[in-house]
């Protein structure tokens, strides 16, 4: 029921349940705060948000008092709240003076300088001096891992970091010791934090007590050129901001997108920047006498054109990797299809997930925001904690705030919330789908249930049957008739940014075409790798290998011809996230050396072959791509897929479900693509994770 308030003599109407701070902001009043954050629980530690409420003897913390806590007035008039009175001003100045008692006032050397809430609010709400003359407290620095540099003397004990790690990340290893002035924020035995989301505490820290260790003392915020773009480290398509100094990417920060990543990003997304400048391919290379030698673009394109033109179409294949954008996949498909090539694939070796049944068979159909309403979830062959860390934070938040139940058919791993382990092999999926398991009954009784299947499930020998069994579970839930009419039960969790876009474009084998696994086993004279760096390439049996990519990784090691492309921060391309939401990147920097955008290289190659592609610029390319896949033109929007695909998927057949255990999508969360594998920061995190796992096993 709406309530009327009188805020600084302005009457407004607000909804029940909100805080006074939120009510004041709805009225257009700026309320300073340090401890309060919209996505965390309320602590009421800093007291900067004081306001004066009529009828109360002293100012109150507006973050900790709700409008429902206000006592009705005797005459029934709206409750009066003042945010600008001399009493409020004096109270805020006193609080600020108190918070700065022990602060070192080292703004000129602080990495937070220029982006510091304490700096800004001290200027706006503080006073020019301090009455405190005693010696200041000093606090030893803490070790929180390789990502977070601590200056704990600056800490004002707002506990944002503690609440984030406990509530959002689900790692209860950051907390406070001591009381009063002796209180300190630290980890248990000062061990590094192991969460995939740990570095978000740096954004949350309002005072520079926690800063980014990899960037320490390397830059100032005002020196950086800021570009809004999206992430490609997983299939979520998180909104990020890339900050560059000159041609160098210095850091990546999250942007708010409530429908996708809210305002969090994974540690891999945030700190992979050093991998963008390490082991980069900066000029073409051609293998002669067993050695890769640098060549010019004319010679490189001529060699590629000669090999492709002289080879029969059935002896040519192309594989698109995890970081390939839609534009270059479309251009490559157009080029090779014009030659009659049918062996195209955008999936990892063995994956059978396909657009044949319809888009709903490979999308996260419910969308990420639907998790906020889910009351039962079944995870099949996936762990969102490592496959899509920010998505897992949504599941955890829903679990903490409701009676959400989560069942797992997959690895017996840490998820960040309580789960009901049902089994860990293919037979468990079949048994669950075809029997009256208690958790299946819970799913059938739920109004908003979700079945989430990892795309890597389809890479198993019985992958087709496993996907079909999961689809049968979804259909059985829908048939029970308890789910909401417009609710979408079946969802696929992808791990690669390129996968959904590739499936949307039909970058899969055509009639008599070979899939990725078959192409790597041989029988091809020319294999074209578009940002494909799978470890299976080490044993690949192919004639002439052309690699178009960015790093000296598995693809370049196996290549006979290397064409240096552009990374996701260096080109404008479309990525479709697992929801089916098309999003475009922006050019934040330029490729090093002689690197070029991938689509432009393919356009130049087509001209050299005498098969010139019918576009001369990116706009013309996108016009043709949108004509082939119209839903890609709706940037930022989701076109719902026909759920009839789930029925067709449920009827598909394959190898009998086996007792083989489900394996994680990645052996190492920090080494999932060539950019991450080139990053020294990711290597340090990986080593810390292995050390922590070994220590835990020993204990």
PDB file of C-alpha atoms in Angstrom, residues 92-300:
ATOM      1  CA  UNK A  92      27.136  14.360   8.869  1.00  0.00           C
ATOM      2  CA  UNK A  93      30.166  16.565   9.415  1.00  0.00           C
ATOM      3  CA  UNK A  94      30.727  14.898  12.770  1.00  0.00           C
ATOM      4  CA  UNK A  95      30.469  11.431  11.239  1.00  0.00           C
ATOM      5  CA  UNK A  96      32.881  12.350   8.471  1.00  0.00           C
ATOM      6  CA  UNK A  97      35.349  13.782  10.973  1.00  0.00           C
ATOM      7  CA  UNK A  98      35.089  10.556  12.958  1.00  0.00           C
ATOM      8  CA  UNK A  99      35.649   8.365   9.868  1.00  0.00           C
ATOM      9  CA  UNK A 100      38.779  10.335   8.982  1.00  0.00           C
ATOM     10  CA  UNK A 101      40.343  10.054  12.464  1.00  0.00           C
ATOM     11  CA  UNK A 102      42.691   7.232  11.452  1.00  0.00           C
ATOM     12  CA  UNK A 103      42.648   7.680   7.698  1.00  0.00           C
ATOM     13  CA  UNK A 104      46.180   8.342   6.393  1.00  0.00           C
ATOM     14  CA  UNK A 105      45.022  11.103   4.004  1.00  0.00           C
ATOM     15  CA  UNK A 106      47.355   9.753   1.306  1.00  0.00           C
ATOM     16  CA  UNK A 107      45.171  10.650  -1.669  1.00  0.00           C
ATOM     17  CA  UNK A 108      48.100  11.667  -3.945  1.00  0.00           C
ATOM     18  CA  UNK A 109      49.534   8.124  -3.888  1.00  0.00           C
ATOM     19  CA  UNK A 110      46.278   6.154  -3.617  1.00  0.00           C
ATOM     20  CA  UNK A 111      45.122   4.099  -6.586  1.00  0.00           C
ATOM     21  CA  UNK A 112      41.550   4.966  -5.657  1.00  0.00           C
ATOM     22  CA  UNK A 113      42.270   8.666  -6.180  1.00  0.00           C
ATOM     23  CA  UNK A 114      39.869  10.182  -8.672  1.00  0.00           C
ATOM     24  CA  UNK A 115      37.311   7.404  -8.112  1.00  0.00           C
ATOM     25  CA  UNK A 116      37.060   7.542  -4.313  1.00  0.00           C
ATOM     26  CA  UNK A 117      33.709   7.935  -2.567  1.00  0.00           C
ATOM     27  CA  UNK A 118      35.455   9.070   0.615  1.00  0.00           C
ATOM     28  CA  UNK A 119      37.265  11.794  -1.298  1.00  0.00           C
ATOM     29  CA  UNK A 120      34.076  13.041  -2.913  1.00  0.00           C
ATOM     30  CA  UNK A 121      31.941  12.943   0.209  1.00  0.00           C
ATOM     31  CA  UNK A 122      34.608  14.517   2.382  1.00  0.00           C
ATOM     32  CA  UNK A 123      34.570  17.490   0.023  1.00  0.00           C
ATOM     33  CA  UNK A 124      30.772  17.646  -0.106  1.00  0.00           C
ATOM     34  CA  UNK A 125      29.828  16.876   3.490  1.00  0.00           C
ATOM     35  CA  UNK A 126      32.986  17.212   5.580  1.00  0.00           C
ATOM     36  CA  UNK A 127      34.848  20.076   7.223  1.00  0.00           C
ATOM     37  CA  UNK A 128      38.259  21.502   6.495  1.00  0.00           C
ATOM     38  CA  UNK A 129      39.967  20.359   9.684  1.00  0.00           C
ATOM     39  CA  UNK A 130      39.905  17.837  12.509  1.00  0.00           C
ATOM     40  CA  UNK A 131      39.762  18.136  16.262  1.00  0.00           C
ATOM     41  CA  UNK A 132      41.548  14.826  16.697  1.00  0.00           C
ATOM     42  CA  UNK A 133      45.134  15.340  17.875  1.00  0.00           C
ATOM     43  CA  UNK A 134      46.116  11.892  19.135  1.00  0.00           C
ATOM     44  CA  UNK A 135      48.296   9.375  17.297  1.00  0.00           C
ATOM     45  CA  UNK A 136      46.590   7.583  14.449  1.00  0.00           C
ATOM     46  CA  UNK A 137      46.050   3.857  14.395  1.00  0.00           C
ATOM     47  CA  UNK A 138      48.036   1.746  11.934  1.00  0.00           C
ATOM     48  CA  UNK A 139      46.897  -1.633  10.661  1.00  0.00           C
ATOM     49  CA  UNK A 140      49.024  -4.328   9.064  1.00  0.00           C
ATOM     50  CA  UNK A 141      48.263  -5.085   5.446  1.00  0.00           C
ATOM     51  CA  UNK A 142      46.420  -8.329   4.766  1.00  0.00           C
ATOM     52  CA  UNK A 143      46.922 -10.937   2.076  1.00  0.00           C
ATOM     53  CA  UNK A 144      43.678 -11.490   0.195  1.00  0.00           C
ATOM     54  CA  UNK A 145      45.113 -13.167  -2.890  1.00  0.00           C
ATOM     55  CA  UNK A 146      46.919 -12.067  -6.059  1.00  0.00           C
ATOM     56  CA  UNK A 147      44.117  -9.752  -7.200  1.00  0.00           C
ATOM     57  CA  UNK A 148      43.546  -7.511  -4.193  1.00  0.00           C
ATOM     58  CA  UNK A 149      46.084  -5.116  -2.719  1.00  0.00           C
ATOM     59  CA  UNK A 150      45.236  -3.992   0.802  1.00  0.00           C
ATOM     60  CA  UNK A 151      45.799  -0.715   2.637  1.00  0.00           C
ATOM     61  CA  UNK A 152      43.835  -1.551   5.737  1.00  0.00           C
ATOM     62  CA  UNK A 153      44.741   1.624   7.629  1.00  0.00           C
ATOM     63  CA  UNK A 154      42.303   3.331   5.231  1.00  0.00           C
ATOM     64  CA  UNK A 155      39.476   0.915   6.132  1.00  0.00           C
ATOM     65  CA  UNK A 156      36.378   2.499   7.693  1.00  0.00           C
ATOM     66  CA  UNK A 157      34.812  -0.892   8.484  1.00  0.00           C
ATOM     67  CA  UNK A 158      31.793  -0.459   6.262  1.00  0.00           C
ATOM     68  CA  UNK A 159      31.825  -4.291   5.751  1.00  0.00           C
ATOM     69  CA  UNK A 160      30.712  -4.094   2.117  1.00  0.00           C
ATOM     70  CA  UNK A 161      33.453  -6.561   1.186  1.00  0.00           C
ATOM     71  CA  UNK A 162      32.460  -9.000   3.924  1.00  0.00           C
ATOM     72  CA  UNK A 163      28.806  -8.911   2.953  1.00  0.00           C
ATOM     73  CA  UNK A 164      29.579  -9.367  -0.738  1.00  0.00           C
ATOM     74  CA  UNK A 165      31.769 -12.414  -0.188  1.00  0.00           C
ATOM     75  CA  UNK A 166      29.249 -13.994   2.166  1.00  0.00           C
ATOM     76  CA  UNK A 167      26.012 -13.124   0.394  1.00  0.00           C
ATOM     77  CA  UNK A 168      26.884 -12.922  -3.298  1.00  0.00           C
ATOM     78  CA  UNK A 169      30.060 -14.923  -3.831  1.00  0.00           C
ATOM     79  CA  UNK A 170      29.083 -17.559  -1.267  1.00  0.00           C
ATOM     80  CA  UNK A 171      32.574 -17.818   0.227  1.00  0.00           C
ATOM     81  CA  UNK A 172      32.447 -17.232   3.956  1.00  0.00           C
ATOM     82  CA  UNK A 173      36.160 -16.656   4.460  1.00  0.00           C
ATOM     83  CA  UNK A 174      36.312 -12.856   4.773  1.00  0.00           C
ATOM     84  CA  UNK A 175      35.287 -11.349   8.083  1.00  0.00           C
ATOM     85  CA  UNK A 176      36.191  -9.101  10.987  1.00  0.00           C
ATOM     86  CA  UNK A 177      38.341  -9.746  14.040  1.00  0.00           C
ATOM     87  CA  UNK A 178      38.498  -7.511  17.099  1.00  0.00           C
ATOM     88  CA  UNK A 179      36.020  -4.902  18.264  1.00  0.00           C
ATOM     89  CA  UNK A 180      35.758  -1.147  18.191  1.00  0.00           C
ATOM     90  CA  UNK A 181      38.931   0.631  17.102  1.00  0.00           C
ATOM     91  CA  UNK A 182      40.768  -2.723  17.005  1.00  0.00           C
ATOM     92  CA  UNK A 183      38.409  -4.252  14.453  1.00  0.00           C
ATOM     93  CA  UNK A 184      40.170  -5.496  11.288  1.00  0.00           C
ATOM     94  CA  UNK A 185      38.886  -7.041   8.073  1.00  0.00           C
ATOM     95  CA  UNK A 186      40.814 -10.168   7.072  1.00  0.00           C
ATOM     96  CA  UNK A 187      40.560 -13.741   5.848  1.00  0.00           C
ATOM     97  CA  UNK A 188      40.975 -16.825   7.962  1.00  0.00           C
ATOM     98  CA  UNK A 189      44.720 -17.196   8.588  1.00  0.00           C
ATOM     99  CA  UNK A 190      45.227 -14.528   5.897  1.00  0.00           C
ATOM    100  CA  UNK A 191      44.780 -16.998   3.048  1.00  0.00           C
ATOM    101  CA  UNK A 192      43.906 -15.821  -0.437  1.00  0.00           C
ATOM    102  CA  UNK A 193      40.214 -15.768  -1.371  1.00  0.00           C
ATOM    103  CA  UNK A 194      39.287 -18.536  -3.800  1.00  0.00           C
ATOM    104  CA  UNK A 195      36.031 -17.211  -5.227  1.00  0.00           C
ATOM    105  CA  UNK A 196      35.644 -16.584  -8.964  1.00  0.00           C
ATOM    106  CA  UNK A 197      34.052 -13.226  -8.076  1.00  0.00           C
ATOM    107  CA  UNK A 198      36.462 -12.023  -5.385  1.00  0.00           C
ATOM    108  CA  UNK A 199      37.785  -8.918  -7.185  1.00  0.00           C
ATOM    109  CA  UNK A 200      34.344  -7.278  -7.141  1.00  0.00           C
ATOM    110  CA  UNK A 201      35.139  -6.195  -3.562  1.00  0.00           C
ATOM    111  CA  UNK A 202      37.537  -3.620  -5.033  1.00  0.00           C
ATOM    112  CA  UNK A 203      34.647  -1.877  -6.801  1.00  0.00           C
ATOM    113  CA  UNK A 204      32.607  -2.033  -3.613  1.00  0.00           C
ATOM    114  CA  UNK A 205      35.299  -0.573  -1.341  1.00  0.00           C
ATOM    115  CA  UNK A 206      34.520   3.152  -0.994  1.00  0.00           C
ATOM    116  CA  UNK A 207      37.807   4.271   0.551  1.00  0.00           C
ATOM    117  CA  UNK A 208      40.795   2.680  -1.198  1.00  0.00           C
ATOM    118  CA  UNK A 209      41.427   0.052   1.456  1.00  0.00           C
ATOM    119  CA  UNK A 210      41.119  -2.594  -1.268  1.00  0.00           C
ATOM    120  CA  UNK A 211      42.658  -1.852  -4.647  1.00  0.00           C
ATOM    121  CA  UNK A 212      43.637  -3.938  -7.652  1.00  0.00           C
ATOM    122  CA  UNK A 213      47.037  -5.540  -7.177  1.00  0.00           C
ATOM    123  CA  UNK A 214      47.801  -6.207 -10.896  1.00  0.00           C
ATOM    124  CA  UNK A 215      47.230  -2.531 -11.740  1.00  0.00           C
ATOM    125  CA  UNK A 216      48.868  -1.047  -8.644  1.00  0.00           C
ATOM    126  CA  UNK A 217      50.573   2.312  -9.270  1.00  0.00           C
ATOM    127  CA  UNK A 218      50.435   1.894 -13.054  1.00  0.00           C
ATOM    128  CA  UNK A 219      47.837   4.462 -14.025  1.00  0.00           C
ATOM    129  CA  UNK A 220      45.470   7.217 -13.005  1.00  0.00           C
ATOM    130  CA  UNK A 221      41.782   7.101 -13.909  1.00  0.00           C
ATOM    131  CA  UNK A 222      41.897  10.421 -15.718  1.00  0.00           C
ATOM    132  CA  UNK A 223      44.648   9.118 -18.028  1.00  0.00           C
ATOM    133  CA  UNK A 224      42.443   6.383 -19.442  1.00  0.00           C
ATOM    134  CA  UNK A 225      40.212   6.291 -22.499  1.00  0.00           C
ATOM    135  CA  UNK A 226      36.984   4.508 -21.571  1.00  0.00           C
ATOM    136  CA  UNK A 227      35.023   2.300 -23.979  1.00  0.00           C
ATOM    137  CA  UNK A 228      31.744   0.573 -23.204  1.00  0.00           C
ATOM    138  CA  UNK A 229      31.618  -2.936 -24.626  1.00  0.00           C
ATOM    139  CA  UNK A 230      30.806  -6.537 -23.652  1.00  0.00           C
ATOM    140  CA  UNK A 231      32.791  -9.471 -22.349  1.00  0.00           C
ATOM    141  CA  UNK A 232      33.720 -12.626 -24.268  1.00  0.00           C
ATOM    142  CA  UNK A 233      35.267 -14.761 -21.506  1.00  0.00           C
ATOM    143  CA  UNK A 234      32.065 -16.779 -21.118  1.00  0.00           C
ATOM    144  CA  UNK A 235      28.662 -17.030 -22.767  1.00  0.00           C
ATOM    145  CA  UNK A 236      26.845 -14.502 -20.568  1.00  0.00           C
ATOM    146  CA  UNK A 237      27.865 -11.376 -22.478  1.00  0.00           C
ATOM    147  CA  UNK A 238      28.479  -9.254 -19.386  1.00  0.00           C
ATOM    148  CA  UNK A 239      28.469  -5.493 -19.827  1.00  0.00           C
ATOM    149  CA  UNK A 240      31.977  -4.139 -19.244  1.00  0.00           C
ATOM    150  CA  UNK A 241      34.030  -1.004 -19.674  1.00  0.00           C
ATOM    151  CA  UNK A 242      37.510  -1.259 -21.180  1.00  0.00           C
ATOM    152  CA  UNK A 243      39.966   1.422 -20.089  1.00  0.00           C
ATOM    153  CA  UNK A 244      42.994   2.037 -22.313  1.00  0.00           C
ATOM    154  CA  UNK A 245      46.070   4.220 -22.138  1.00  0.00           C
ATOM    155  CA  UNK A 246      47.318   4.734 -25.656  1.00  0.00           C
ATOM    156  CA  UNK A 247      47.144   1.396 -27.468  1.00  0.00           C
ATOM    157  CA  UNK A 248      47.261  -0.671 -24.296  1.00  0.00           C
ATOM    158  CA  UNK A 249      44.265  -2.103 -22.437  1.00  0.00           C
ATOM    159  CA  UNK A 250      44.907  -1.327 -18.768  1.00  0.00           C
ATOM    160  CA  UNK A 251      41.831  -2.618 -17.001  1.00  0.00           C
ATOM    161  CA  UNK A 252      38.269  -3.875 -17.378  1.00  0.00           C
ATOM    162  CA  UNK A 253      35.419  -2.867 -15.120  1.00  0.00           C
ATOM    163  CA  UNK A 254      31.772  -3.944 -14.920  1.00  0.00           C
ATOM    164  CA  UNK A 255      28.864  -1.901 -16.220  1.00  0.00           C
ATOM    165  CA  UNK A 256      25.388  -2.276 -14.830  1.00  0.00           C
ATOM    166  CA  UNK A 257      23.029  -4.437 -16.852  1.00  0.00           C
ATOM    167  CA  UNK A 258      20.293  -5.812 -14.614  1.00  0.00           C
ATOM    168  CA  UNK A 259      19.167  -8.293 -17.260  1.00  0.00           C
ATOM    169  CA  UNK A 260      22.586  -9.920 -17.681  1.00  0.00           C
ATOM    170  CA  UNK A 261      25.367  -9.387 -15.134  1.00  0.00           C
ATOM    171  CA  UNK A 262      23.740  -6.852 -12.789  1.00  0.00           C
ATOM    172  CA  UNK A 263      26.963  -5.072 -11.759  1.00  0.00           C
ATOM    173  CA  UNK A 264      29.324  -8.015 -11.188  1.00  0.00           C
ATOM    174  CA  UNK A 265      31.945  -9.662 -13.394  1.00  0.00           C
ATOM    175  CA  UNK A 266      34.172 -12.669 -12.853  1.00  0.00           C
ATOM    176  CA  UNK A 267      37.827 -12.354 -11.905  1.00  0.00           C
ATOM    177  CA  UNK A 268      38.778 -13.763 -15.310  1.00  0.00           C
ATOM    178  CA  UNK A 269      36.814 -11.061 -17.112  1.00  0.00           C
ATOM    179  CA  UNK A 270      38.324  -8.316 -14.960  1.00  0.00           C
ATOM    180  CA  UNK A 271      41.987  -9.317 -14.960  1.00  0.00           C
ATOM    181  CA  UNK A 272      42.604 -10.972 -18.320  1.00  0.00           C
ATOM    182  CA  UNK A 273      43.849  -7.683 -19.809  1.00  0.00           C
ATOM    183  CA  UNK A 274      47.540  -8.597 -19.617  1.00  0.00           C
ATOM    184  CA  UNK A 275      46.783 -11.624 -21.788  1.00  0.00           C
ATOM    185  CA  UNK A 276      45.690  -9.268 -24.579  1.00  0.00           C
ATOM    186  CA  UNK A 277      49.285  -8.067 -25.065  1.00  0.00           C
ATOM    187  CA  UNK A 278      51.201 -11.296 -24.353  1.00  0.00           C
ATOM    188  CA  UNK A 279      52.035 -13.918 -26.997  1.00  0.00           C
ATOM    189  CA  UNK A 280      50.203 -11.868 -29.630  1.00  0.00           C
ATOM    190  CA  UNK A 281      50.407 -12.637 -33.323  1.00  0.00           C
ATOM    191  CA  UNK A 282      51.393  -9.364 -34.950  1.00  0.00           C
ATOM    192  CA  UNK A 283      52.221 -10.399 -38.511  1.00  0.00           C
ATOM    193  CA  UNK A 284      51.522 -13.251 -40.953  1.00  0.00           C
ATOM    194  CA  UNK A 285      53.659 -16.397 -40.824  1.00  0.00           C
ATOM    195  CA  UNK A 286      54.141 -19.195 -43.360  1.00  0.00           C
ATOM    196  CA  UNK A 287      55.685 -22.580 -42.566  1.00  0.00           C
ATOM    197  CA  UNK A 288      58.672 -23.433 -44.753  1.00  0.00           C
ATOM    198  CA  UNK A 289      60.847 -26.482 -44.178  1.00  0.00           C
ATOM    199  CA  UNK A 290      59.132 -27.110 -40.880  1.00  0.00           C
ATOM    200  CA  UNK A 291      59.668 -23.559 -39.564  1.00  0.00           C
ATOM    201  CA  UNK A 292      57.249 -20.637 -39.368  1.00  0.00           C
ATOM    202  CA  UNK A 293      58.712 -17.614 -41.107  1.00  0.00           C
ATOM    203  CA  UNK A 294      57.309 -14.066 -41.185  1.00  0.00           C
ATOM    204  CA  UNK A 295      55.855 -13.019 -44.535  1.00  0.00           C
ATOM    205  CA  UNK A 296      53.927 -10.078 -45.931  1.00  0.00           C
ATOM    206  CA  UNK A 297      50.171  -9.962 -46.315  1.00  0.00           C
ATOM    207  CA  UNK A 298      50.351 -10.414 -50.090  1.00  0.00           C
ATOM    208  CA  UNK A 299      52.319 -13.620 -49.785  1.00  0.00           C
ATOM    209  CA  UNK A 300      50.157 -14.915 -46.939  1.00  0.00           C
TER     210      UNK A 300
END
